Amino acid sequence: YDKLSIATGKGGSNSAFMSVTNFQELCGNAQFGFGQIEVWRTHDGGESWQGPAIAGPEAPDSVANCGFIGTLQQTSVAAVGPGGEVYVVWQYGPTFTNVTSTDAKIVLARSLDGGATFEPFGVVANINSMRQNPPVGYTRARLNDHPRIDVAQDGPFKGRVYVSYYS
């Protein structure tokens, strides 16, 4: 598991949701996939956890090529809406072949059953990934495009989902 994120239910709820990237086994090779977005849930204050629910299954190109080429899924973040709905946003892409692409997307999946299942993800935005081109002075050779999410809990925009991301 990589890039864990946790979100809690609002208003004294005992619910919490942890989203992770699972670099799973493909074709008998451990940690060879490009990432599957999974969500674990608790509704009793952390006494027990259920899951994972799959918000973003391993990309088809990664599965078809046994993880030798594929589309990265990484840096998921969860948020809980005022009605208990669960949202997860993450980076989908770039695609790794013999040359790494710069195209990527910020995608979002929603659960209306307390995190037990997720609807198919939708695209929030197409981005030009910074993955292989981090800013000057950054101390690593690569950089994930970390999106962030929140949901308005009250007021005139109650339930509105806000997503921020690099572009």
Short mmCIF file of N, CA and C in Angstrom, two decimals:
data_model
loop_
_atom_site.label_atom_id
_atom_site.label_comp_id
_atom_site.label_asym_id
_atom_site.label_seq_id
_atom_site.Cartn_x
_atom_site.Cartn_y
_atom_site.Cartn_z
N TYR A 1 0.84 -1.20 0.00
CA TYR A 1 0.00 0.00 0.00
C TYR A 1 0.87 1.24 0.00
N ASP A 2 0.36 2.29 -0.63
CA ASP A 2 1.11 3.54 -0.74
C ASP A 2 0.14 4.71 -0.68
N LYS A 3 0.63 5.85 -0.24
CA LYS A 3 -0.10 7.12 -0.22
C LYS A 3 -1.46 6.99 0.46
N LEU A 4 -1.44 6.65 1.75
CA LEU A 4 -2.67 6.52 2.52
C LEU A 4 -3.25 7.89 2.85
N SER A 5 -4.57 7.97 2.86
CA SER A 5 -5.30 9.18 3.21
C SER A 5 -6.52 8.77 4.02
N ILE A 6 -6.85 9.55 5.05
CA ILE A 6 -8.01 9.21 5.87
C ILE A 6 -8.95 10.40 5.96
N ALA A 7 -10.24 10.09 5.93
CA ALA A 7 -11.29 11.10 6.09
C ALA A 7 -12.27 10.59 7.13
N THR A 8 -12.81 11.50 7.91
CA THR A 8 -13.77 11.11 8.94
C THR A 8 -15.15 11.65 8.63
N GLY A 9 -16.15 10.94 9.15
CA GLY A 9 -17.52 11.43 9.03
C GLY A 9 -17.68 12.68 9.88
N LYS A 10 -18.69 13.46 9.59
CA LYS A 10 -18.87 14.74 10.27
C LYS A 10 -19.88 14.61 11.41
N GLY A 11 -19.88 15.60 12.28
CA GLY A 11 -20.91 15.72 13.31
C GLY A 11 -20.95 14.59 14.31
N GLY A 12 -19.82 14.15 14.81
CA GLY A 12 -19.80 13.09 15.82
C GLY A 12 -19.97 11.70 15.26
N SER A 13 -19.89 11.54 13.96
CA SER A 13 -20.00 10.23 13.34
C SER A 13 -18.84 9.34 13.78
N ASN A 14 -19.08 8.06 13.86
CA ASN A 14 -18.02 7.09 14.17
C ASN A 14 -17.41 6.51 12.89
N SER A 15 -17.71 7.12 11.76
CA SER A 15 -17.23 6.60 10.48
C SER A 15 -15.91 7.25 10.07
N ALA A 16 -15.07 6.45 9.43
CA ALA A 16 -13.82 6.94 8.84
C ALA A 16 -13.53 6.09 7.61
N PHE A 17 -12.80 6.70 6.67
CA PHE A 17 -12.51 6.06 5.39
C PHE A 17 -11.05 6.29 5.05
N MET A 18 -10.35 5.22 4.69
CA MET A 18 -8.95 5.32 4.34
C MET A 18 -8.79 4.88 2.89
N SER A 19 -8.28 5.78 2.05
CA SER A 19 -8.01 5.43 0.65
C SER A 19 -6.52 5.17 0.49
N VAL A 20 -6.20 4.19 -0.34
CA VAL A 20 -4.81 3.79 -0.56
C VAL A 20 -4.61 3.40 -2.02
N THR A 21 -3.37 3.42 -2.46
CA THR A 21 -3.01 2.80 -3.73
C THR A 21 -2.43 1.43 -3.41
N ASN A 22 -2.94 0.42 -4.08
CA ASN A 22 -2.43 -0.94 -3.92
C ASN A 22 -1.68 -1.30 -5.20
N PHE A 23 -0.35 -1.35 -5.10
CA PHE A 23 0.46 -1.83 -6.22
C PHE A 23 0.45 -3.35 -6.11
N GLN A 24 -0.51 -3.95 -6.75
CA GLN A 24 -0.80 -5.35 -6.55
C GLN A 24 0.01 -6.27 -7.47
N GLU A 25 -0.15 -7.55 -7.24
CA GLU A 25 0.51 -8.56 -8.06
C GLU A 25 -0.19 -8.67 -9.41
N LEU A 26 0.61 -8.69 -10.46
CA LEU A 26 0.08 -8.94 -11.80
C LEU A 26 0.93 -10.02 -12.45
N CYS A 27 0.27 -11.01 -13.03
CA CYS A 27 0.93 -12.09 -13.77
C CYS A 27 2.02 -12.77 -12.93
N GLY A 28 1.77 -12.90 -11.63
CA GLY A 28 2.73 -13.56 -10.74
C GLY A 28 3.86 -12.69 -10.25
N ASN A 29 3.87 -11.42 -10.63
CA ASN A 29 4.92 -10.49 -10.18
C ASN A 29 4.37 -9.59 -9.08
N ALA A 30 4.94 -9.68 -7.89
CA ALA A 30 4.48 -8.86 -6.76
C ALA A 30 4.73 -7.39 -7.02
N GLN A 31 3.79 -6.55 -6.60
CA GLN A 31 3.88 -5.09 -6.72
C GLN A 31 4.28 -4.66 -8.13
N PHE A 32 3.63 -5.23 -9.13
CA PHE A 32 4.00 -4.96 -10.51
C PHE A 32 2.97 -4.10 -11.23
N GLY A 33 1.80 -3.90 -10.61
CA GLY A 33 0.78 -3.07 -11.23
C GLY A 33 1.10 -1.60 -11.10
N PHE A 34 0.29 -0.78 -11.74
CA PHE A 34 0.46 0.66 -11.67
C PHE A 34 -0.51 1.30 -10.70
N GLY A 35 -1.19 0.48 -9.93
CA GLY A 35 -2.01 0.98 -8.84
C GLY A 35 -3.49 0.75 -9.01
N GLN A 36 -4.10 0.31 -7.94
CA GLN A 36 -5.54 0.17 -7.82
C GLN A 36 -5.94 1.00 -6.62
N ILE A 37 -6.98 1.82 -6.73
CA ILE A 37 -7.41 2.67 -5.63
C ILE A 37 -8.43 1.90 -4.80
N GLU A 38 -8.10 1.69 -3.52
CA GLU A 38 -8.95 0.93 -2.62
C GLU A 38 -9.34 1.81 -1.43
N VAL A 39 -10.53 1.53 -0.89
CA VAL A 39 -11.04 2.29 0.25
C VAL A 39 -11.46 1.32 1.34
N TRP A 40 -10.92 1.53 2.53
CA TRP A 40 -11.29 0.77 3.73
C TRP A 40 -12.20 1.65 4.56
N ARG A 41 -13.12 1.05 5.32
CA ARG A 41 -14.09 1.83 6.08
C ARG A 41 -14.31 1.26 7.47
N THR A 42 -14.63 2.15 8.39
CA THR A 42 -15.07 1.77 9.73
C THR A 42 -16.30 2.61 10.07
N HIS A 43 -17.25 2.00 10.75
CA HIS A 43 -18.43 2.72 11.20
C HIS A 43 -18.60 2.59 12.70
N ASP A 44 -17.53 2.12 13.37
CA ASP A 44 -17.58 1.97 14.83
C ASP A 44 -16.36 2.60 15.50
N GLY A 45 -15.92 3.70 14.94
CA GLY A 45 -14.81 4.43 15.56
C GLY A 45 -13.46 3.74 15.45
N GLY A 46 -13.31 2.82 14.51
CA GLY A 46 -12.04 2.15 14.30
C GLY A 46 -11.90 0.82 15.02
N GLU A 47 -12.94 0.37 15.70
CA GLU A 47 -12.89 -0.94 16.36
C GLU A 47 -12.73 -2.06 15.34
N SER A 48 -13.37 -1.89 14.19
CA SER A 48 -13.23 -2.87 13.11
C SER A 48 -13.23 -2.12 11.78
N TRP A 49 -12.58 -2.72 10.79
CA TRP A 49 -12.48 -2.12 9.46
C TRP A 49 -12.98 -3.12 8.44
N GLN A 50 -13.66 -2.64 7.41
CA GLN A 50 -14.15 -3.48 6.33
C GLN A 50 -13.55 -2.98 5.02
N GLY A 51 -13.44 -3.91 4.08
CA GLY A 51 -12.94 -3.53 2.76
C GLY A 51 -11.92 -4.53 2.29
N PRO A 52 -11.30 -4.20 1.21
CA PRO A 52 -11.41 -2.91 0.54
C PRO A 52 -12.56 -2.87 -0.46
N ALA A 53 -13.10 -1.68 -0.65
CA ALA A 53 -13.98 -1.39 -1.78
C ALA A 53 -13.09 -0.81 -2.87
N ILE A 54 -13.32 -1.17 -4.10
CA ILE A 54 -12.47 -0.71 -5.20
C ILE A 54 -13.09 0.54 -5.81
N ALA A 55 -12.40 1.67 -5.67
CA ALA A 55 -12.85 2.93 -6.28
C ALA A 55 -12.29 3.06 -7.69
N GLY A 56 -11.06 2.59 -7.89
CA GLY A 56 -10.40 2.66 -9.20
C GLY A 56 -9.65 1.37 -9.46
N PRO A 57 -10.24 0.43 -10.21
CA PRO A 57 -9.53 -0.82 -10.50
C PRO A 57 -8.27 -0.58 -11.32
N GLU A 58 -7.33 -1.50 -11.22
CA GLU A 58 -6.11 -1.43 -12.02
C GLU A 58 -6.49 -1.13 -13.47
N ALA A 59 -5.78 -0.21 -14.11
CA ALA A 59 -6.11 0.20 -15.47
C ALA A 59 -5.98 -0.98 -16.43
N PRO A 60 -6.88 -1.06 -17.43
CA PRO A 60 -6.85 -2.20 -18.36
C PRO A 60 -5.51 -2.40 -19.06
N ASP A 61 -4.81 -1.31 -19.43
CA ASP A 61 -3.53 -1.49 -20.13
C ASP A 61 -2.48 -2.12 -19.23
N SER A 62 -2.52 -1.81 -17.96
CA SER A 62 -1.58 -2.40 -17.01
C SER A 62 -1.84 -3.90 -16.84
N VAL A 63 -3.12 -4.26 -16.71
CA VAL A 63 -3.49 -5.67 -16.55
C VAL A 63 -3.12 -6.45 -17.81
N ALA A 64 -3.43 -5.90 -18.98
CA ALA A 64 -3.18 -6.60 -20.25
C ALA A 64 -1.70 -6.81 -20.50
N ASN A 65 -0.86 -5.94 -19.97
CA ASN A 65 0.58 -6.04 -20.22
C ASN A 65 1.37 -6.48 -19.00
N CYS A 66 0.67 -7.12 -18.04
CA CYS A 66 1.32 -7.68 -16.84
C CYS A 66 2.13 -6.65 -16.06
N GLY A 67 1.76 -5.36 -16.17
CA GLY A 67 2.46 -4.32 -15.42
C GLY A 67 3.75 -3.83 -16.06
N PHE A 68 4.08 -4.34 -17.24
CA PHE A 68 5.30 -3.84 -17.90
C PHE A 68 5.07 -2.47 -18.52
N ILE A 69 3.86 -2.21 -18.97
CA ILE A 69 3.45 -0.85 -19.34
C ILE A 69 2.07 -0.65 -18.73
N GLY A 70 1.68 0.60 -18.53
CA GLY A 70 0.37 0.83 -17.95
C GLY A 70 0.16 2.27 -17.51
N THR A 71 -1.02 2.50 -16.96
CA THR A 71 -1.43 3.82 -16.51
C THR A 71 -1.38 3.90 -14.99
N LEU A 72 -0.64 4.87 -14.49
CA LEU A 72 -0.48 5.08 -13.05
C LEU A 72 -1.78 5.56 -12.42
N GLN A 73 -2.11 5.01 -11.26
CA GLN A 73 -3.17 5.54 -10.40
C GLN A 73 -2.54 5.74 -9.03
N GLN A 74 -2.62 6.98 -8.51
CA GLN A 74 -1.85 7.30 -7.32
C GLN A 74 -2.46 8.50 -6.61
N THR A 75 -2.04 8.71 -5.38
CA THR A 75 -2.34 9.89 -4.55
C THR A 75 -3.83 10.12 -4.34
N SER A 76 -4.54 9.09 -3.91
CA SER A 76 -5.98 9.25 -3.65
C SER A 76 -6.22 9.98 -2.34
N VAL A 77 -7.33 10.70 -2.30
CA VAL A 77 -7.75 11.43 -1.11
C VAL A 77 -9.27 11.28 -1.00
N ALA A 78 -9.75 11.00 0.21
CA ALA A 78 -11.19 10.83 0.44
C ALA A 78 -11.77 12.04 1.16
N ALA A 79 -13.08 12.23 1.00
CA ALA A 79 -13.83 13.24 1.74
C ALA A 79 -15.24 12.70 1.95
N VAL A 80 -15.88 13.16 3.02
CA VAL A 80 -17.22 12.69 3.37
C VAL A 80 -18.19 13.86 3.23
N GLY A 81 -19.30 13.62 2.55
CA GLY A 81 -20.32 14.63 2.36
C GLY A 81 -21.27 14.71 3.55
N PRO A 82 -22.13 15.71 3.57
CA PRO A 82 -23.02 15.92 4.71
C PRO A 82 -24.06 14.82 4.90
N GLY A 83 -24.35 14.06 3.84
CA GLY A 83 -25.28 12.95 3.94
C GLY A 83 -24.60 11.60 4.10
N GLY A 84 -23.29 11.61 4.38
CA GLY A 84 -22.54 10.37 4.55
C GLY A 84 -21.98 9.81 3.26
N GLU A 85 -22.21 10.48 2.13
CA GLU A 85 -21.63 10.02 0.87
C GLU A 85 -20.10 10.16 0.94
N VAL A 86 -19.41 9.26 0.26
CA VAL A 86 -17.95 9.24 0.29
C VAL A 86 -17.44 9.53 -1.11
N TYR A 87 -16.50 10.46 -1.21
CA TYR A 87 -15.89 10.83 -2.48
C TYR A 87 -14.40 10.52 -2.40
N VAL A 88 -13.84 10.02 -3.49
CA VAL A 88 -12.41 9.78 -3.58
C VAL A 88 -11.91 10.38 -4.88
N VAL A 89 -10.85 11.16 -4.80
CA VAL A 89 -10.25 11.79 -5.97
C VAL A 89 -8.81 11.31 -6.06
N TRP A 90 -8.28 11.14 -7.29
CA TRP A 90 -6.89 10.71 -7.45
C TRP A 90 -6.37 11.06 -8.84
N GLN A 91 -5.07 10.85 -8.99
CA GLN A 91 -4.36 11.05 -10.25
C GLN A 91 -4.48 9.77 -11.07
N TYR A 92 -4.92 9.89 -12.34
CA TYR A 92 -5.02 8.76 -13.26
C TYR A 92 -4.11 9.09 -14.45
N GLY A 93 -2.96 8.44 -14.50
CA GLY A 93 -1.96 8.75 -15.52
C GLY A 93 -0.78 9.42 -14.85
N PRO A 94 0.32 9.53 -15.52
CA PRO A 94 0.56 9.29 -16.94
C PRO A 94 0.64 7.80 -17.27
N THR A 95 0.77 7.55 -18.56
CA THR A 95 0.92 6.19 -19.07
C THR A 95 2.40 5.91 -19.26
N PHE A 96 2.83 4.75 -18.76
CA PHE A 96 4.22 4.34 -18.86
C PHE A 96 4.37 3.30 -19.96
N THR A 97 5.10 3.64 -21.01
CA THR A 97 5.48 2.72 -22.08
C THR A 97 6.99 2.85 -22.18
N ASN A 98 7.54 2.76 -23.37
CA ASN A 98 8.99 2.99 -23.47
C ASN A 98 9.31 4.48 -23.25
N VAL A 99 8.30 5.34 -23.39
CA VAL A 99 8.42 6.77 -23.08
C VAL A 99 7.24 7.13 -22.19
N THR A 100 7.49 7.83 -21.11
CA THR A 100 6.41 8.22 -20.20
C THR A 100 5.64 9.39 -20.79
N SER A 101 4.32 9.25 -20.84
CA SER A 101 3.50 10.34 -21.37
C SER A 101 3.41 11.48 -20.36
N THR A 102 2.95 12.61 -20.79
CA THR A 102 2.72 13.73 -19.87
C THR A 102 1.23 13.91 -19.60
N ASP A 103 0.39 13.20 -20.34
CA ASP A 103 -1.05 13.36 -20.13
C ASP A 103 -1.51 12.57 -18.91
N ALA A 104 -2.40 13.15 -18.19
CA ALA A 104 -2.97 12.51 -17.02
C ALA A 104 -4.34 13.14 -16.77
N LYS A 105 -5.05 12.59 -15.81
CA LYS A 105 -6.35 13.09 -15.44
C LYS A 105 -6.47 13.14 -13.93
N ILE A 106 -7.33 13.99 -13.45
CA ILE A 106 -7.78 13.93 -12.07
C ILE A 106 -9.17 13.34 -12.15
N VAL A 107 -9.39 12.22 -11.44
CA VAL A 107 -10.67 11.52 -11.50
C VAL A 107 -11.30 11.43 -10.12
N LEU A 108 -12.60 11.15 -10.09
CA LEU A 108 -13.35 11.10 -8.85
C LEU A 108 -14.36 9.97 -8.89
N ALA A 109 -14.47 9.23 -7.79
CA ALA A 109 -15.50 8.19 -7.65
C ALA A 109 -16.33 8.51 -6.41
N ARG A 110 -17.59 8.08 -6.43
CA ARG A 110 -18.52 8.38 -5.34
C ARG A 110 -19.17 7.11 -4.83
N SER A 111 -19.38 7.05 -3.50
CA SER A 111 -20.10 5.97 -2.86
C SER A 111 -21.31 6.55 -2.14
N LEU A 112 -22.46 5.94 -2.36
CA LEU A 112 -23.68 6.38 -1.68
C LEU A 112 -24.14 5.37 -0.65
N ASP A 113 -23.30 4.35 -0.36
CA ASP A 113 -23.67 3.32 0.61
C ASP A 113 -22.62 3.18 1.72
N GLY A 114 -22.09 4.30 2.16
CA GLY A 114 -21.14 4.27 3.28
C GLY A 114 -19.79 3.70 2.93
N GLY A 115 -19.40 3.75 1.67
CA GLY A 115 -18.07 3.28 1.27
C GLY A 115 -18.00 1.80 0.95
N ALA A 116 -19.15 1.12 0.88
CA ALA A 116 -19.14 -0.32 0.58
C ALA A 116 -18.88 -0.56 -0.91
N THR A 117 -19.43 0.31 -1.77
CA THR A 117 -19.21 0.21 -3.21
C THR A 117 -19.04 1.61 -3.78
N PHE A 118 -18.43 1.70 -4.95
CA PHE A 118 -18.22 2.99 -5.61
C PHE A 118 -18.75 2.93 -7.03
N GLU A 119 -19.33 4.04 -7.46
CA GLU A 119 -19.75 4.19 -8.84
C GLU A 119 -18.50 4.27 -9.70
N PRO A 120 -18.60 3.99 -11.01
CA PRO A 120 -17.42 4.17 -11.89
C PRO A 120 -16.91 5.61 -11.81
N PHE A 121 -15.60 5.76 -11.85
CA PHE A 121 -15.05 7.11 -11.71
C PHE A 121 -15.30 7.95 -12.95
N GLY A 122 -15.33 9.27 -12.72
CA GLY A 122 -15.47 10.24 -13.80
C GLY A 122 -14.29 11.18 -13.80
N VAL A 123 -14.08 11.85 -14.92
CA VAL A 123 -12.94 12.76 -15.07
C VAL A 123 -13.32 14.14 -14.54
N VAL A 124 -12.52 14.65 -13.61
CA VAL A 124 -12.66 16.02 -13.12
C VAL A 124 -11.97 16.97 -14.10
N ALA A 125 -10.74 16.62 -14.49
CA ALA A 125 -9.97 17.48 -15.39
C ALA A 125 -8.86 16.68 -16.06
N ASN A 126 -8.53 17.07 -17.28
CA ASN A 126 -7.33 16.57 -17.94
C ASN A 126 -6.19 17.50 -17.55
N ILE A 127 -5.03 16.93 -17.21
CA ILE A 127 -3.89 17.74 -16.80
C ILE A 127 -2.64 17.33 -17.55
N ASN A 128 -1.66 18.19 -17.53
CA ASN A 128 -0.34 17.90 -18.05
C ASN A 128 0.51 17.51 -16.83
N SER A 129 0.72 16.24 -16.64
CA SER A 129 1.37 15.73 -15.44
C SER A 129 2.79 16.27 -15.24
N MET A 130 3.10 16.57 -13.98
CA MET A 130 4.46 16.98 -13.61
C MET A 130 5.33 15.78 -13.23
N ARG A 131 4.81 14.58 -13.36
CA ARG A 131 5.48 13.36 -12.88
C ARG A 131 6.97 13.31 -13.22
N GLN A 132 7.33 13.51 -14.47
CA GLN A 132 8.73 13.39 -14.88
C GLN A 132 9.43 14.74 -15.00
N ASN A 133 8.76 15.81 -14.60
CA ASN A 133 9.32 17.15 -14.75
C ASN A 133 9.05 17.99 -13.50
N PRO A 134 9.62 17.60 -12.36
CA PRO A 134 9.37 18.36 -11.13
C PRO A 134 9.99 19.76 -11.21
N PRO A 135 9.52 20.68 -10.38
CA PRO A 135 10.04 22.05 -10.41
C PRO A 135 11.52 22.12 -10.00
N VAL A 136 12.18 23.16 -10.44
CA VAL A 136 13.58 23.40 -10.09
C VAL A 136 13.70 23.46 -8.57
N GLY A 137 14.71 22.81 -8.02
CA GLY A 137 14.94 22.82 -6.58
C GLY A 137 14.23 21.70 -5.84
N TYR A 138 13.33 20.98 -6.50
CA TYR A 138 12.67 19.84 -5.87
C TYR A 138 13.70 18.74 -5.72
N THR A 139 13.69 18.02 -4.62
CA THR A 139 14.78 17.09 -4.30
C THR A 139 14.59 15.67 -4.83
N ARG A 140 13.59 15.45 -5.65
CA ARG A 140 13.37 14.11 -6.20
C ARG A 140 13.27 14.19 -7.72
N ALA A 141 13.46 13.06 -8.38
CA ALA A 141 13.44 13.02 -9.84
C ALA A 141 12.03 12.96 -10.41
N ARG A 142 11.03 12.73 -9.55
CA ARG A 142 9.65 12.67 -10.04
C ARG A 142 8.72 13.27 -8.98
N LEU A 143 7.53 13.60 -9.44
CA LEU A 143 6.56 14.28 -8.58
C LEU A 143 5.16 13.83 -8.97
N ASN A 144 4.40 13.34 -8.00
CA ASN A 144 3.01 12.99 -8.28
C ASN A 144 2.16 14.26 -8.29
N ASP A 145 1.07 14.21 -9.02
CA ASP A 145 0.13 15.33 -9.11
C ASP A 145 -0.95 15.12 -8.04
N HIS A 146 -0.71 15.62 -6.85
CA HIS A 146 -1.56 15.35 -5.68
C HIS A 146 -2.83 16.20 -5.67
N PRO A 147 -3.99 15.64 -6.04
CA PRO A 147 -5.23 16.41 -5.91
C PRO A 147 -5.70 16.43 -4.46
N ARG A 148 -6.56 17.38 -4.14
CA ARG A 148 -7.16 17.48 -2.81
C ARG A 148 -8.66 17.70 -2.99
N ILE A 149 -9.44 17.32 -1.96
CA ILE A 149 -10.90 17.37 -2.06
C ILE A 149 -11.50 17.79 -0.73
N ASP A 150 -12.63 18.46 -0.80
CA ASP A 150 -13.44 18.75 0.38
C ASP A 150 -14.89 18.89 -0.07
N VAL A 151 -15.81 18.77 0.88
CA VAL A 151 -17.23 18.88 0.59
C VAL A 151 -17.84 19.87 1.58
N ALA A 152 -18.61 20.83 1.07
CA ALA A 152 -19.27 21.80 1.95
C ALA A 152 -20.28 21.07 2.84
N GLN A 153 -20.19 21.30 4.14
CA GLN A 153 -21.03 20.60 5.11
C GLN A 153 -22.32 21.35 5.45
N ASP A 154 -22.35 22.65 5.19
CA ASP A 154 -23.55 23.43 5.48
C ASP A 154 -23.54 24.70 4.64
N GLY A 155 -24.50 25.57 4.87
CA GLY A 155 -24.56 26.82 4.13
C GLY A 155 -25.23 26.66 2.78
N PRO A 156 -25.20 27.71 1.97
CA PRO A 156 -25.92 27.69 0.70
C PRO A 156 -25.36 26.69 -0.32
N PHE A 157 -24.12 26.24 -0.14
CA PHE A 157 -23.51 25.30 -1.08
C PHE A 157 -23.32 23.91 -0.45
N LYS A 158 -24.12 23.61 0.56
CA LYS A 158 -24.06 22.31 1.25
C LYS A 158 -24.07 21.18 0.23
N GLY A 159 -23.11 20.27 0.36
CA GLY A 159 -23.00 19.11 -0.53
C GLY A 159 -22.16 19.35 -1.76
N ARG A 160 -21.75 20.60 -1.99
CA ARG A 160 -20.91 20.88 -3.16
C ARG A 160 -19.52 20.31 -2.94
N VAL A 161 -18.98 19.64 -3.96
CA VAL A 161 -17.66 19.02 -3.90
C VAL A 161 -16.64 19.97 -4.51
N TYR A 162 -15.54 20.19 -3.81
CA TYR A 162 -14.46 21.05 -4.27
C TYR A 162 -13.21 20.21 -4.45
N VAL A 163 -12.58 20.32 -5.63
CA VAL A 163 -11.35 19.58 -5.92
C VAL A 163 -10.31 20.57 -6.38
N SER A 164 -9.11 20.50 -5.80
CA SER A 164 -8.00 21.32 -6.27
C SER A 164 -6.91 20.39 -6.77
N TYR A 165 -6.14 20.89 -7.76
CA TYR A 165 -5.11 20.06 -8.39
C TYR A 165 -4.17 20.96 -9.15
N TYR A 166 -2.99 20.44 -9.42
CA TYR A 166 -2.01 21.12 -10.22
C TYR A 166 -2.40 21.05 -11.69
N SER A 167 -2.21 22.11 -12.44
CA SER A 167 -2.43 22.07 -13.88
C SER A 167 -1.54 23.11 -14.54
#
